[in-house]
Coordinates of C-alpha atoms and ligand atoms in Angstrom, one line a residue:
M7 CA 22.5 -95.9 -23.2
S8 CA 22.8 -96.7 -26.9
D9 CA 24.9 -93.6 -27.4
T10 CA 27.5 -94.8 -24.8
P11 CA 30.9 -95.0 -26.5
V12 CA 32.5 -98.4 -26.9
I13 CA 36.2 -99.0 -26.5
T14 CA 37.7 -99.7 -29.8
D15 CA 41.4 -99.9 -29.1
M16 CA 44.0 -100.3 -26.3
Q17 CA 47.6 -99.3 -26.8
I18 CA 50.3 -100.0 -24.3
I19 CA 53.3 -97.7 -24.8
P20 CA 56.4 -97.9 -22.6
V21 CA 58.2 -94.6 -22.4
A22 CA 61.4 -93.4 -20.8
G23 CA 62.8 -90.1 -19.7
Y24 CA 65.9 -88.7 -18.0
D25 CA 66.6 -88.7 -14.3
S26 CA 69.3 -87.5 -11.9
M27 CA 71.5 -89.8 -9.9
L28 CA 69.2 -89.7 -6.9
L29 CA 70.1 -91.9 -3.9
N30 CA 67.8 -94.0 -1.8
I31 CA 68.0 -97.2 0.2
A32 CA 67.7 -99.3 -3.0
G33 CA 70.8 -97.6 -4.5
A34 CA 71.0 -94.9 -7.1
H35 CA 68.6 -93.9 -9.8
S36 CA 69.7 -94.6 -13.3
S37 CA 70.1 -91.9 -15.9
Y38 CA 66.7 -93.1 -17.2
F39 CA 63.4 -93.8 -15.6
A40 CA 60.6 -95.9 -17.3
R41 CA 56.9 -95.6 -17.3
V42 CA 54.1 -97.2 -19.3
L43 CA 51.1 -95.4 -20.9
V44 CA 47.8 -97.0 -21.6
L45 CA 45.8 -95.3 -24.4
L46 CA 42.1 -96.3 -24.8
T47 CA 40.3 -95.1 -27.9
D48 CA 36.5 -95.1 -28.0
S49 CA 33.9 -95.0 -30.7
A50 CA 33.2 -91.3 -29.9
G51 CA 36.7 -90.5 -31.0
H52 CA 38.1 -89.8 -27.5
T53 CA 41.4 -91.0 -26.2
G54 CA 41.7 -91.9 -22.5
V55 CA 45.2 -92.1 -21.0
G56 CA 46.8 -93.5 -17.8
E57 CA 50.4 -93.7 -16.6
A58 CA 52.1 -96.3 -14.3
P59 CA 55.6 -97.3 -13.4
A60 CA 56.8 -99.5 -16.2
S61 CA 58.0 -103.0 -15.7
L62 CA 58.2 -105.8 -18.2
I63 CA 55.8 -107.9 -16.1
L64 CA 53.3 -105.1 -16.0
Q65 CA 53.4 -104.7 -19.7
R66 CA 52.6 -108.5 -20.1
I67 CA 49.7 -108.2 -17.6
L68 CA 48.4 -105.2 -19.5
R69 CA 48.5 -107.1 -22.8
D70 CA 46.6 -110.0 -21.1
A71 CA 44.0 -107.5 -19.9
A72 CA 43.3 -105.9 -23.3
P73 CA 40.6 -108.6 -24.4
F74 CA 38.6 -107.8 -21.3
I75 CA 38.5 -104.1 -22.2
I76 CA 38.2 -103.8 -26.0
G77 CA 34.6 -103.9 -27.2
K78 CA 33.1 -102.9 -23.8
K79 CA 31.0 -99.8 -23.3
I80 CA 32.8 -97.2 -21.1
S81 CA 29.8 -97.3 -18.8
Q82 CA 30.8 -100.9 -17.9
L83 CA 33.9 -99.5 -16.0
N84 CA 33.0 -101.2 -12.7
A85 CA 32.3 -104.5 -14.3
M86 CA 35.5 -104.4 -16.4
L87 CA 37.6 -103.7 -13.3
T88 CA 35.9 -106.4 -11.3
T89 CA 36.5 -108.9 -14.0
L90 CA 40.2 -107.9 -14.2
H91 CA 40.4 -108.3 -10.5
E92 CA 38.9 -111.7 -10.6
Q93 CA 41.1 -112.8 -13.4
D94 CA 44.1 -112.2 -11.1
L95 CA 46.3 -111.7 -14.2
A96 CA 49.4 -111.1 -12.1
A97 CA 49.3 -114.6 -10.7
K98 CA 49.7 -115.9 -14.3
H99 CA 53.1 -114.3 -14.4
P100 CA 55.6 -116.2 -12.2
L101 CA 57.7 -113.2 -11.3
Q102 CA 54.8 -111.1 -10.0
S103 CA 55.8 -111.2 -6.4
E104 CA 59.5 -110.7 -7.0
R105 CA 61.4 -108.5 -4.6
V106 CA 58.3 -107.4 -2.7
D107 CA 60.3 -107.5 0.6
E108 CA 63.3 -105.8 -0.9
H109 CA 61.6 -102.9 -2.7
P110 CA 58.2 -102.4 -1.1
W111 CA 57.3 -99.4 -3.2
S112 CA 57.3 -101.5 -6.3
L113 CA 54.8 -104.1 -5.1
E114 CA 51.3 -104.6 -6.3
K115 CA 52.1 -104.8 -10.0
H116 CA 48.6 -106.1 -10.6
N117 CA 47.2 -103.0 -9.0
N118 CA 49.4 -100.9 -11.2
A119 CA 47.7 -102.6 -14.1
L120 CA 44.2 -102.0 -12.7
A121 CA 45.2 -98.4 -11.8
V122 CA 46.5 -97.4 -15.2
I123 CA 43.5 -99.0 -17.0
E124 CA 41.0 -97.4 -14.6
T125 CA 42.6 -94.0 -15.1
A126 CA 42.3 -94.3 -18.9
L127 CA 38.6 -95.4 -18.5
L128 CA 37.9 -92.5 -16.1
D129 CA 39.5 -90.1 -18.6
L130 CA 37.1 -91.4 -21.3
M131 CA 34.1 -91.3 -18.9
G132 CA 34.9 -87.7 -17.9
Q133 CA 35.2 -86.6 -21.5
F134 CA 31.9 -88.3 -22.3
L135 CA 30.1 -86.7 -19.3
D136 CA 32.0 -83.4 -19.7
E137 CA 33.3 -83.6 -16.2
P138 CA 36.8 -83.7 -14.7
V139 CA 37.9 -87.0 -13.4
A140 CA 38.0 -85.5 -9.8
Q141 CA 34.2 -85.1 -10.1
L142 CA 33.8 -88.9 -10.7
L143 CA 35.8 -89.9 -7.6
G144 CA 34.7 -90.4 -4.0
A145 CA 33.8 -87.0 -2.6
G146 CA 33.7 -85.3 -6.0
K147 CA 35.8 -82.2 -6.7
V148 CA 36.3 -80.4 -3.4
R149 CA 39.2 -78.2 -4.3
D150 CA 41.0 -76.7 -7.4
E151 CA 44.4 -76.2 -5.8
I152 CA 46.4 -79.2 -4.7
P153 CA 49.4 -78.6 -2.4
V154 CA 52.5 -80.6 -3.2
L155 CA 55.8 -80.8 -1.3
G156 CA 59.4 -80.3 -2.5
Y157 CA 60.8 -83.8 -2.7
L158 CA 64.5 -83.6 -2.0
F159 CA 67.2 -86.3 -2.5
Y160 CA 70.9 -86.7 -1.8
I161 CA 72.5 -86.9 -5.3
A162 CA 75.5 -89.0 -6.2
D163 CA 78.4 -87.8 -8.3
R164 CA 77.3 -88.7 -11.8
H165 CA 80.9 -88.3 -13.1
K166 CA 81.7 -91.6 -11.3
S167 CA 79.3 -93.5 -13.5
D168 CA 79.4 -94.2 -17.2
L169 CA 75.7 -93.7 -17.6
P170 CA 74.6 -90.7 -19.8
Y171 CA 73.2 -88.5 -17.0
R172 CA 72.4 -85.0 -18.2
E173 CA 74.5 -82.0 -17.2
G174 CA 71.6 -79.6 -17.0
S175 CA 71.5 -75.9 -17.8
S176 CA 70.7 -73.0 -15.6
R177 CA 69.5 -70.9 -18.6
E178 CA 65.8 -71.0 -17.5
H179 CA 66.4 -71.4 -13.8
E180 CA 69.3 -72.6 -11.6
W181 CA 67.1 -75.5 -10.5
Y182 CA 67.5 -77.2 -13.9
Q183 CA 71.3 -77.2 -13.5
L184 CA 71.5 -77.9 -9.7
R185 CA 69.2 -81.0 -9.9
H186 CA 72.0 -82.8 -11.8
Q187 CA 74.9 -81.9 -9.5
T188 CA 76.3 -83.9 -6.5
A189 CA 74.5 -83.1 -3.3
L190 CA 75.6 -85.1 -0.3
T191 CA 75.8 -82.7 2.6
P192 CA 73.1 -80.9 4.6
A193 CA 74.3 -77.6 3.1
D194 CA 74.0 -79.1 -0.5
V195 CA 70.4 -80.2 0.3
V196 CA 69.5 -76.8 1.6
R197 CA 70.8 -75.3 -1.6
L198 CA 68.6 -77.7 -3.6
A199 CA 65.6 -76.7 -1.4
E200 CA 66.3 -73.0 -2.0
A201 CA 66.3 -73.5 -5.7
A202 CA 63.2 -75.6 -5.7
H203 CA 61.5 -73.1 -3.4
D204 CA 62.4 -70.3 -5.8
R205 CA 61.2 -72.2 -8.9
Y206 CA 58.1 -73.9 -7.5
G207 CA 57.2 -72.0 -4.4
F208 CA 57.2 -75.0 -2.1
K209 CA 56.1 -74.4 1.4
D210 CA 57.0 -77.9 2.6
F211 CA 59.8 -80.4 2.0
K212 CA 60.5 -84.1 2.3
L213 CA 64.0 -85.6 2.4
K214 CA 64.6 -89.0 1.1
G215 CA 66.8 -90.8 3.6
G216 CA 68.3 -94.3 3.9
V217 CA 71.5 -92.9 2.4
H218 CA 73.7 -91.6 5.2
A219 CA 73.8 -92.4 8.9
G220 CA 70.5 -91.4 10.5
E221 CA 72.3 -88.6 12.4
V222 CA 73.3 -86.9 9.2
E223 CA 69.8 -87.2 7.8
I224 CA 68.3 -85.6 10.9
E225 CA 71.0 -82.9 10.7
T226 CA 69.8 -82.2 7.2
A227 CA 66.2 -82.0 8.3
Q228 CA 67.2 -79.6 11.0
A229 CA 69.2 -77.5 8.5
L230 CA 66.1 -77.4 6.2
K231 CA 63.9 -76.3 9.2
K232 CA 66.4 -73.6 10.1
R233 CA 66.4 -72.2 6.6
F234 CA 62.6 -72.6 6.2
P235 CA 61.2 -72.1 9.7
Q236 CA 57.5 -72.1 8.4
A237 CA 58.0 -75.3 6.4
R238 CA 56.6 -78.7 7.4
I239 CA 59.6 -81.0 7.1
T240 CA 59.6 -84.8 6.9
V241 CA 62.2 -87.5 6.4
D242 CA 61.7 -90.9 4.8
P243 CA 64.5 -93.5 5.3
N244 CA 62.2 -96.2 3.9
A245 CA 62.2 -98.3 7.1
S246 CA 66.0 -98.5 7.2
W247 CA 66.4 -97.4 10.8
Q248 CA 66.1 -99.9 13.7
L249 CA 63.2 -99.0 16.0
D250 CA 65.5 -98.0 18.9
D251 CA 67.6 -95.8 16.6
A252 CA 64.5 -94.2 15.0
I253 CA 63.2 -93.3 18.5
R254 CA 66.6 -92.0 19.6
L255 CA 66.9 -89.9 16.4
C256 CA 63.4 -88.4 16.3
K257 CA 62.3 -88.1 19.9
G258 CA 61.8 -84.5 21.0
L259 CA 62.0 -83.2 17.4
D260 CA 58.4 -82.1 17.2
D261 CA 59.6 -78.6 16.4
V262 CA 61.5 -79.9 13.3
L263 CA 59.6 -82.9 12.0
A264 CA 55.9 -82.4 11.0
Y265 CA 55.7 -86.1 10.6
V266 CA 58.1 -89.0 9.9
E267 CA 57.7 -91.4 7.0
D268 CA 58.4 -95.1 7.5
P269 CA 61.2 -94.4 10.1
C270 CA 61.4 -98.1 10.9
G271 CA 60.1 -101.4 9.6
A272 CA 60.0 -105.1 10.3
E273 CA 62.7 -106.3 12.6
Q274 CA 63.4 -109.2 15.1
G275 CA 60.1 -110.9 14.5
Y276 CA 58.0 -107.7 14.7
S277 CA 56.2 -106.4 11.7
G278 CA 56.6 -102.9 10.3
R279 CA 53.1 -102.1 11.5
E280 CA 54.1 -103.1 15.1
T281 CA 57.3 -101.2 15.1
L282 CA 55.7 -98.0 13.7
A283 CA 53.0 -98.2 16.4
E284 CA 55.8 -98.4 19.0
F285 CA 57.6 -95.5 17.4
K286 CA 54.5 -93.4 17.5
R287 CA 53.9 -94.2 21.2
A288 CA 57.5 -93.5 22.1
T289 CA 57.9 -90.2 20.2
G290 CA 54.4 -88.8 19.9
L291 CA 55.3 -88.0 16.3
R292 CA 52.9 -88.5 13.4
V293 CA 53.8 -91.3 11.1
A294 CA 53.2 -91.6 7.3
T295 CA 53.7 -94.7 5.2
N296 CA 53.8 -96.0 1.7
M297 CA 55.3 -99.3 2.9
I298 CA 53.0 -101.0 5.3
A299 CA 49.4 -100.0 4.4
N300 CA 49.3 -100.6 0.7
D301 CA 46.1 -102.7 0.4
W302 CA 42.8 -102.8 2.4
R303 CA 44.0 -105.7 4.6
Q304 CA 47.3 -104.0 5.5
L305 CA 45.5 -100.7 6.1
N306 CA 43.1 -102.5 8.5
H307 CA 46.0 -104.0 10.5
A308 CA 47.9 -100.7 10.5
L309 CA 44.9 -98.8 11.8
Q310 CA 44.0 -101.4 14.4
L311 CA 47.5 -101.1 15.8
N312 CA 47.4 -97.3 15.6
A313 CA 50.6 -97.5 13.6
I314 CA 50.0 -94.6 11.2
D315 CA 48.4 -91.2 10.8
I316 CA 49.0 -90.5 7.2
P317 CA 48.5 -93.2 4.6
L318 CA 50.3 -92.1 1.4
A319 CA 47.7 -93.6 -0.9
D320 CA 49.4 -93.6 -4.3
P321 CA 46.8 -94.0 -7.0
H322 CA 49.3 -96.1 -9.0
F323 CA 49.2 -98.7 -6.1
W324 CA 45.6 -98.3 -5.1
T325 CA 43.9 -97.1 -8.3
L326 CA 42.4 -93.6 -8.3
R327 CA 39.0 -94.6 -7.0
S328 CA 40.3 -96.6 -4.1
A329 CA 42.8 -93.8 -3.2
A330 CA 39.9 -91.3 -3.2
T331 CA 38.0 -93.6 -0.9
I332 CA 41.0 -93.6 1.5
A333 CA 40.8 -89.8 1.3
Q334 CA 37.2 -90.0 2.4
L335 CA 38.1 -92.4 5.2
C336 CA 40.9 -90.1 6.4
N337 CA 38.5 -87.2 6.5
E338 CA 35.9 -89.2 8.5
W339 CA 38.4 -90.9 10.8
H340 CA 40.6 -88.0 11.7
L341 CA 43.6 -89.3 9.7
T342 CA 45.5 -87.2 7.1
M343 CA 45.4 -88.1 3.4
G344 CA 48.8 -88.0 1.6
C345 CA 50.1 -89.4 -1.6
H346 CA 53.4 -91.3 -2.5
S347 CA 55.1 -91.0 -5.8
N348 CA 57.8 -92.4 -8.0
N349 CA 59.6 -90.7 -11.0
H350 CA 56.8 -89.8 -13.4
F351 CA 55.7 -87.9 -16.4
D352 CA 52.9 -85.3 -16.6
I353 CA 50.0 -87.8 -17.0
S354 CA 50.7 -89.0 -13.5
L355 CA 51.0 -85.4 -12.4
A356 CA 47.4 -85.0 -13.6
M357 CA 46.4 -88.2 -11.8
L358 CA 47.8 -86.8 -8.5
A359 CA 46.1 -83.5 -9.1
H360 CA 42.7 -85.1 -9.6
L361 CA 43.1 -87.3 -6.5
G362 CA 44.0 -84.3 -4.5
A363 CA 41.1 -82.3 -5.9
A364 CA 38.8 -85.1 -4.7
S365 CA 40.3 -85.4 -1.2
P366 CA 38.1 -83.8 1.3
G367 CA 39.2 -82.2 4.6
E368 CA 42.8 -81.4 5.5
I369 CA 45.4 -83.2 3.4
T370 CA 49.2 -83.2 3.7
P371 CA 51.0 -81.8 0.6
F372 CA 51.3 -84.6 -1.9
D373 CA 54.6 -86.1 -2.9
T374 CA 55.7 -85.7 -6.5
H375 CA 59.0 -86.4 -8.3
W376 CA 57.9 -84.1 -11.1
I377 CA 60.5 -81.4 -10.3
W378 CA 63.2 -83.9 -11.3
Q379 CA 61.5 -84.5 -14.7
D380 CA 60.1 -81.0 -15.3
G381 CA 60.8 -80.1 -19.0
Q382 CA 60.1 -83.6 -20.3
A383 CA 56.4 -83.3 -20.9
L384 CA 54.4 -85.9 -22.9
T385 CA 51.3 -83.7 -23.0
K386 CA 50.7 -80.4 -24.8
E387 CA 49.9 -78.3 -21.8
P388 CA 51.5 -80.0 -18.7
L389 CA 50.2 -79.0 -15.3
H390 CA 52.6 -76.7 -13.4
I391 CA 53.6 -76.4 -9.8
R392 CA 53.3 -72.8 -8.8
D393 CA 53.3 -71.5 -5.2
G394 CA 53.7 -75.1 -4.0
K395 CA 50.4 -76.1 -5.6
I396 CA 49.0 -77.6 -8.8
T397 CA 45.9 -75.9 -10.1
L398 CA 43.4 -78.3 -11.7
P399 CA 42.5 -77.3 -15.2
D400 CA 38.8 -76.6 -16.0
K401 CA 38.7 -79.4 -18.6
P402 CA 36.8 -82.8 -18.9
G403 CA 38.5 -86.1 -18.1
L404 CA 42.1 -85.9 -16.9
G405 CA 42.4 -82.7 -18.8
V406 CA 45.5 -83.7 -20.7
E407 CA 46.2 -84.0 -24.4
L408 CA 49.1 -86.2 -25.4
D409 CA 51.8 -84.7 -27.6
M410 CA 52.3 -87.8 -29.8
S411 CA 55.6 -86.8 -31.1
A412 CA 57.0 -86.5 -27.6
V413 CA 55.4 -89.9 -26.7
E414 CA 57.0 -91.5 -29.8
A415 CA 60.4 -90.0 -28.8
A416 CA 60.0 -91.3 -25.3
N417 CA 59.1 -94.7 -26.6
R418 CA 62.2 -94.7 -28.8
L419 CA 64.3 -93.9 -25.8
Y420 CA 62.7 -96.7 -23.9
N421 CA 63.3 -99.2 -26.7
S422 CA 67.0 -98.2 -26.8
L423 CA 67.5 -99.0 -23.1
S424 CA 69.5 -102.2 -22.4
V425 CA 68.2 -102.3 -18.8
K426 CA 64.4 -101.7 -18.8
D427 CA 63.3 -102.4 -15.3
R428 CA 64.3 -100.2 -12.4
N429 CA 67.5 -101.5 -10.8
D430 CA 69.1 -99.0 -8.4
A431 CA 71.5 -101.6 -7.1
L432 CA 73.1 -102.1 -10.5
V433 CA 73.7 -98.4 -10.8
M434 CA 75.1 -98.2 -7.3
Q435 CA 77.6 -100.8 -8.2
Q436 CA 79.2 -98.2 -10.4
L437 CA 80.0 -96.2 -7.4
I438 CA 80.7 -99.0 -4.9
P439 CA 81.8 -102.2 -6.6
G440 CA 79.9 -105.2 -5.3
W441 CA 77.2 -103.0 -3.7
A442 CA 74.2 -105.0 -2.7
F443 CA 70.8 -103.9 -1.2
S444 CA 70.4 -104.4 2.5
G445 CA 67.2 -102.9 4.0
K446 CA 68.8 -101.8 7.2
Q447 CA 72.1 -100.5 5.9
P448 CA 72.2 -96.9 4.5
T449 CA 73.3 -96.8 0.9
L450 CA 76.6 -95.0 1.5
M451 CA 77.5 -96.9 4.7
R452 CA 79.4 -99.7 3.1
Ligands
LIG10 O1 58.3 -92.4 -0.5 C1 58.9 -93.3 -1.0 O2 59.1 -94.4 -0.4 C2 59.3 -93.2 -2.4 O3 59.2 -92.1 -2.9 C3 59.8 -94.4 -3.1 C4 60.7 -94.0 -4.3 O4 61.0 -95.2 -5.0 C5 61.9 -93.3 -3.9 O5 62.6 -94.0 -2.9 C6 62.9 -93.1 -5.0 O6 62.4 -92.4 -6.0 O7 64.0 -93.5 -4.9
LIG11 MG1 58.1 -93.4 1.4

């Protein structure tokens, strides 16, 4: 044990990259997205890295966490994370539970802190043991190829905003141009899907809803199915449909929708777990969620109610190890493992890949936003999506090497931003003055 490396430094580096004007129930994506990297250095000279969605609160929590990490042996991973959990660092920051009801995918900022630190520790541990991170998770590495889906969005007209969205260029592939152009109709979305299919080989697609009337979003899903008859199609309105509407819209669409993601949520005194259970019973469709089963207690309630089939266990919410445990539970309990995402860089892409590689049994293709960011790598050899899959590299740890000049440039971009935390409503106000978030009102129906 005396040779076990000791953690000598922890760096917290917020980074930003460019995004398209993607629409969702919270509004429109800004021209920038922000993430935070944690870099741990150890006495063996290794660097471990993790990535999480950036928020100013999370960065403060991470700074508070550093004294519990630096000076510890990497073999004390479990104890370090338990200590951090017990410290409940998020509670020390008064805004930690802000907007949980409004933007359910950004909850659990404390878990984001644990997740990003745990990832960097696992990366160090993997390098020390000469094993990929997947080998250190739950079931160990059970596959090398991880299926991912084509995550499609409606896209607003960026010319109506004064934010510096990119124009894109089709020099390498038409996808890189199309992903910046307005896409509001079913035909536009099918065109996006065609380009994404051609570039990345996706077999399956997810449509982000909560933007138009439910009828239009179902029409879009039907158009995708017509164009790609073999594809598994899903739609995710982020719980913005009322239960009755969700049932009316989806019932009988077993031939179109492989599963539905968060079709409805809390309403009229009933919890999201209760309404999803009713939706499932009424339609017979499989249900995925990243909104109502995001910690062990919520998952327990969701399963007792038979409300879900596919927990989308995002390692940034859950931590990699807990998400891998969910994958094992899914395999044992005849559920299906899936994974949620947000805009991310290639370190998170590697996190998703290791989670998928350690997920036994049948999994549903993982979500990833990477296609919207592809080309903005922070690592020297980013993983690729080919044939609708990511192939895990045969390397120890996370298998990524940071490109520090790219990281520094992304950090400079982050520092130049006047609005640092994600605020889709603010962006939406450029399109519709006075626009305000309302969880049951599609974004464009104002
Ligand atoms: O599946 C989901 O709910 C998401 O991917 C949440 C994201 O924040 C998505 O809505 C987005 O990127 O706008
Ligand atoms: Mg979702």
